[in-house]
Amino acid sequence: MPTEHADRAAIERAQDVLYDEGTKLRQEVFGPQYISQSKSLPDFLQPVQTMAVTAGWSLCWSRPGLDRKTRSMLCLAMLAVMGHEKELAVHVRGAISNGCSQEEIRETAVYGGVPCAARATRIAWDALQEVDDGDALQKQIQE
């Protein structure tokens, strides 16, 4: 049975609210530059991006039960195990903004085994260097 037009409009409004809330949360974690890059993706990629923001960020990351720091550490461990290196580097930066220390970030890597830990700590180290370089650049700009 097809969805009524009024029902579809209500669903789209709800999705818009979830997308906006997910985008705000993502911006708090990753910063405005990351959001701008995501919005500039080709039209073909936008539906998956929208789903990730709506489901992943609005529905999952805003749930009660875990704080952002814990969610970040879980993401780091899972991304390392799955071998998603680009996403791991992005989430290392997010983990810093969510209050994770460098030691905590390094410790998440061991839960996927030693080969995974070696690769993940290298990715984390590179991402942390970029964070440090960005902080130094930001200080220079402000001076």
PDB file of C-alpha atoms in Angstrom, residues 7-143:
ATOM      1  CA  ASP A   7       2.477  10.969   5.564  1.00  0.00           C
ATOM      2  CA  ARG A   8       5.405  11.389   3.154  1.00  0.00           C
ATOM      3  CA  ALA A   9       5.547  15.109   3.884  1.00  0.00           C
ATOM      4  CA  ALA A  10       5.620  14.420   7.633  1.00  0.00           C
ATOM      5  CA  ILE A  11       8.399  11.882   7.149  1.00  0.00           C
ATOM      6  CA  GLU A  12      10.436  14.358   5.122  1.00  0.00           C
ATOM      7  CA  ARG A  13       9.992  17.054   7.795  1.00  0.00           C
ATOM      8  CA  ALA A  14      11.128  14.600  10.477  1.00  0.00           C
ATOM      9  CA  GLN A  15      14.129  13.624   8.365  1.00  0.00           C
ATOM     10  CA  ASP A  16      15.025  17.294   7.933  1.00  0.00           C
ATOM     11  CA  VAL A  17      14.952  17.812  11.714  1.00  0.00           C
ATOM     12  CA  LEU A  18      17.099  14.715  12.284  1.00  0.00           C
ATOM     13  CA  TYR A  19      19.536  15.814   9.578  1.00  0.00           C
ATOM     14  CA  ASP A  20      19.866  19.292  11.089  1.00  0.00           C
ATOM     15  CA  GLU A  21      20.434  17.872  14.589  1.00  0.00           C
ATOM     16  CA  GLY A  22      22.949  15.345  13.273  1.00  0.00           C
ATOM     17  CA  THR A  23      24.805  18.065  11.393  1.00  0.00           C
ATOM     18  CA  LYS A  24      25.034  20.213  14.541  1.00  0.00           C
ATOM     19  CA  LEU A  25      26.425  17.306  16.538  1.00  0.00           C
ATOM     20  CA  ARG A  26      28.912  16.412  13.804  1.00  0.00           C
ATOM     21  CA  GLN A  27      30.072  20.006  13.623  1.00  0.00           C
ATOM     22  CA  GLU A  28      30.636  20.056  17.391  1.00  0.00           C
ATOM     23  CA  VAL A  29      32.800  16.941  17.084  1.00  0.00           C
ATOM     24  CA  PHE A  30      34.638  17.551  13.796  1.00  0.00           C
ATOM     25  CA  GLY A  31      34.390  21.306  13.243  1.00  0.00           C
ATOM     26  CA  PRO A  32      32.807  23.429  10.514  1.00  0.00           C
ATOM     27  CA  GLN A  33      35.466  22.684   7.876  1.00  0.00           C
ATOM     28  CA  TYR A  34      34.576  18.986   7.876  1.00  0.00           C
ATOM     29  CA  ILE A  35      30.882  19.813   7.449  1.00  0.00           C
ATOM     30  CA  SER A  36      31.664  22.115   4.500  1.00  0.00           C
ATOM     31  CA  GLN A  37      33.682  19.343   2.841  1.00  0.00           C
ATOM     32  CA  SER A  38      30.844  16.863   3.340  1.00  0.00           C
ATOM     33  CA  LYS A  39      28.279  19.223   1.844  1.00  0.00           C
ATOM     34  CA  SER A  40      30.472  19.776  -1.222  1.00  0.00           C
ATOM     35  CA  LEU A  41      30.435  16.089  -2.181  1.00  0.00           C
ATOM     36  CA  PRO A  42      28.923  15.235  -5.586  1.00  0.00           C
ATOM     37  CA  ASP A  43      25.133  14.893  -5.733  1.00  0.00           C
ATOM     38  CA  PHE A  44      25.486  11.145  -6.316  1.00  0.00           C
ATOM     39  CA  LEU A  45      27.072  10.727  -2.852  1.00  0.00           C
ATOM     40  CA  GLN A  46      24.665  12.978  -0.934  1.00  0.00           C
ATOM     41  CA  PRO A  47      21.908  10.406  -0.199  1.00  0.00           C
ATOM     42  CA  VAL A  48      24.365   8.139   1.649  1.00  0.00           C
ATOM     43  CA  GLN A  49      25.849  11.157   3.418  1.00  0.00           C
ATOM     44  CA  THR A  50      22.350  12.217   4.477  1.00  0.00           C
ATOM     45  CA  MET A  51      21.620   8.739   5.791  1.00  0.00           C
ATOM     46  CA  ALA A  52      24.879   8.707   7.770  1.00  0.00           C
ATOM     47  CA  VAL A  53      24.091  12.074   9.346  1.00  0.00           C
ATOM     48  CA  THR A  54      20.454  11.237  10.072  1.00  0.00           C
ATOM     49  CA  ALA A  55      20.910   7.701  11.382  1.00  0.00           C
ATOM     50  CA  GLY A  56      24.488   7.711  12.615  1.00  0.00           C
ATOM     51  CA  TRP A  57      24.769  11.130  14.136  1.00  0.00           C
ATOM     52  CA  SER A  58      21.253  12.184  15.046  1.00  0.00           C
ATOM     53  CA  LEU A  59      19.836   8.825  16.100  1.00  0.00           C
ATOM     54  CA  CYS A  60      22.937   7.028  17.430  1.00  0.00           C
ATOM     55  CA  TRP A  61      25.315   9.676  18.755  1.00  0.00           C
ATOM     56  CA  SER A  62      22.561  11.575  20.581  1.00  0.00           C
ATOM     57  CA  ARG A  63      21.224   8.507  22.424  1.00  0.00           C
ATOM     58  CA  PRO A  64      21.514   8.375  26.209  1.00  0.00           C
ATOM     59  CA  GLY A  65      23.755   5.822  27.895  1.00  0.00           C
ATOM     60  CA  LEU A  66      27.210   6.731  26.576  1.00  0.00           C
ATOM     61  CA  ASP A  67      29.059  10.014  26.676  1.00  0.00           C
ATOM     62  CA  ARG A  68      30.792  11.370  23.574  1.00  0.00           C
ATOM     63  CA  LYS A  69      34.247  10.408  24.817  1.00  0.00           C
ATOM     64  CA  THR A  70      33.214   6.757  25.182  1.00  0.00           C
ATOM     65  CA  ARG A  71      31.491   6.803  21.786  1.00  0.00           C
ATOM     66  CA  SER A  72      34.672   8.184  20.240  1.00  0.00           C
ATOM     67  CA  MET A  73      36.827   5.461  21.769  1.00  0.00           C
ATOM     68  CA  LEU A  74      34.419   2.776  20.555  1.00  0.00           C
ATOM     69  CA  CYS A  75      34.469   4.261  17.051  1.00  0.00           C
ATOM     70  CA  LEU A  76      38.268   4.317  17.046  1.00  0.00           C
ATOM     71  CA  ALA A  77      38.485   0.648  18.003  1.00  0.00           C
ATOM     72  CA  MET A  78      35.864  -0.419  15.455  1.00  0.00           C
ATOM     73  CA  LEU A  79      37.272   1.648  12.602  1.00  0.00           C
ATOM     74  CA  ALA A  80      40.757   0.272  13.305  1.00  0.00           C
ATOM     75  CA  VAL A  81      39.505  -3.314  13.247  1.00  0.00           C
ATOM     76  CA  MET A  82      37.557  -2.725  10.036  1.00  0.00           C
ATOM     77  CA  GLY A  83      40.571  -1.101   8.372  1.00  0.00           C
ATOM     78  CA  HIS A  84      38.799   2.170   7.587  1.00  0.00           C
ATOM     79  CA  GLU A  85      41.928   4.309   7.743  1.00  0.00           C
ATOM     80  CA  LYS A  86      40.547   7.601   6.424  1.00  0.00           C
ATOM     81  CA  GLU A  87      37.572   7.496   8.808  1.00  0.00           C
ATOM     82  CA  LEU A  88      39.884   6.488  11.667  1.00  0.00           C
ATOM     83  CA  ALA A  89      42.020   9.587  11.123  1.00  0.00           C
ATOM     84  CA  VAL A  90      38.909  11.790  11.081  1.00  0.00           C
ATOM     85  CA  HIS A  91      37.600  10.188  14.278  1.00  0.00           C
ATOM     86  CA  VAL A  92      40.984  10.632  16.017  1.00  0.00           C
ATOM     87  CA  ARG A  93      40.518  14.371  15.581  1.00  0.00           C
ATOM     88  CA  GLY A  94      36.945  14.062  16.821  1.00  0.00           C
ATOM     89  CA  ALA A  95      38.104  12.045  19.837  1.00  0.00           C
ATOM     90  CA  ILE A  96      40.417  14.893  20.836  1.00  0.00           C
ATOM     91  CA  SER A  97      37.511  17.344  20.709  1.00  0.00           C
ATOM     92  CA  ASN A  98      35.446  14.864  22.764  1.00  0.00           C
ATOM     93  CA  GLY A  99      38.045  14.884  25.551  1.00  0.00           C
ATOM     94  CA  CYS A 100      40.128  11.801  24.772  1.00  0.00           C
ATOM     95  CA  SER A 101      43.805  11.996  25.635  1.00  0.00           C
ATOM     96  CA  GLN A 102      46.521  10.780  23.302  1.00  0.00           C
ATOM     97  CA  GLU A 103      47.112   7.860  25.681  1.00  0.00           C
ATOM     98  CA  GLU A 104      43.430   6.874  25.561  1.00  0.00           C
ATOM     99  CA  ILE A 105      43.467   7.051  21.773  1.00  0.00           C
ATOM    100  CA  ARG A 106      46.537   4.823  21.634  1.00  0.00           C
ATOM    101  CA  GLU A 107      44.983   2.325  24.051  1.00  0.00           C
ATOM    102  CA  THR A 108      41.891   1.810  21.884  1.00  0.00           C
ATOM    103  CA  ALA A 109      44.041   0.306  19.144  1.00  0.00           C
ATOM    104  CA  VAL A 110      45.085  -2.806  21.065  1.00  0.00           C
ATOM    105  CA  TYR A 111      41.570  -4.211  21.177  1.00  0.00           C
ATOM    106  CA  GLY A 112      41.790  -5.249  17.541  1.00  0.00           C
ATOM    107  CA  GLY A 113      45.011  -7.241  17.951  1.00  0.00           C
ATOM    108  CA  VAL A 114      48.649  -6.327  17.518  1.00  0.00           C
ATOM    109  CA  PRO A 115      48.771  -5.946  13.704  1.00  0.00           C
ATOM    110  CA  CYS A 116      45.688  -3.760  13.840  1.00  0.00           C
ATOM    111  CA  ALA A 117      47.128  -1.803  16.780  1.00  0.00           C
ATOM    112  CA  ALA A 118      50.368  -1.088  14.931  1.00  0.00           C
ATOM    113  CA  ARG A 119      48.515   0.271  11.889  1.00  0.00           C
ATOM    114  CA  ALA A 120      45.973   2.183  13.977  1.00  0.00           C
ATOM    115  CA  THR A 121      48.586   3.874  16.173  1.00  0.00           C
ATOM    116  CA  ARG A 122      50.461   5.013  13.049  1.00  0.00           C
ATOM    117  CA  ILE A 123      47.259   6.539  11.642  1.00  0.00           C
ATOM    118  CA  ALA A 124      46.452   8.108  15.015  1.00  0.00           C
ATOM    119  CA  TRP A 125      49.972   9.533  15.300  1.00  0.00           C
ATOM    120  CA  ASP A 126      49.738  11.130  11.859  1.00  0.00           C
ATOM    121  CA  ALA A 127      46.299  12.580  12.662  1.00  0.00           C
ATOM    122  CA  LEU A 128      47.510  13.900  16.027  1.00  0.00           C
ATOM    123  CA  GLN A 129      50.431  15.631  14.314  1.00  0.00           C
ATOM    124  CA  GLU A 130      47.965  17.374  12.011  1.00  0.00           C
ATOM    125  CA  VAL A 131      45.911  18.445  15.049  1.00  0.00           C
ATOM    126  CA  ASP A 132      49.056  19.819  16.717  1.00  0.00           C
ATOM    127  CA  ASP A 133      50.114  21.582  13.498  1.00  0.00           C
ATOM    128  CA  GLY A 134      46.634  23.078  13.160  1.00  0.00           C
ATOM    129  CA  ASP A 135      46.708  24.298  16.764  1.00  0.00           C
ATOM    130  CA  ALA A 136      50.095  25.937  16.182  1.00  0.00           C
ATOM    131  CA  LEU A 137      48.842  27.560  12.981  1.00  0.00           C
ATOM    132  CA  GLN A 138      45.693  28.788  14.748  1.00  0.00           C
ATOM    133  CA  LYS A 139      47.835  30.372  17.508  1.00  0.00           C
ATOM    134  CA  GLN A 140      49.965  32.127  14.886  1.00  0.00           C
ATOM    135  CA  ILE A 141      46.863  33.474  13.165  1.00  0.00           C
ATOM    136  CA  GLN A 142      45.474  34.779  16.457  1.00  0.00           C
ATOM    137  CA  GLU A 143      48.734  36.560  17.383  1.00  0.00           C
TER     138      GLU A 143
END
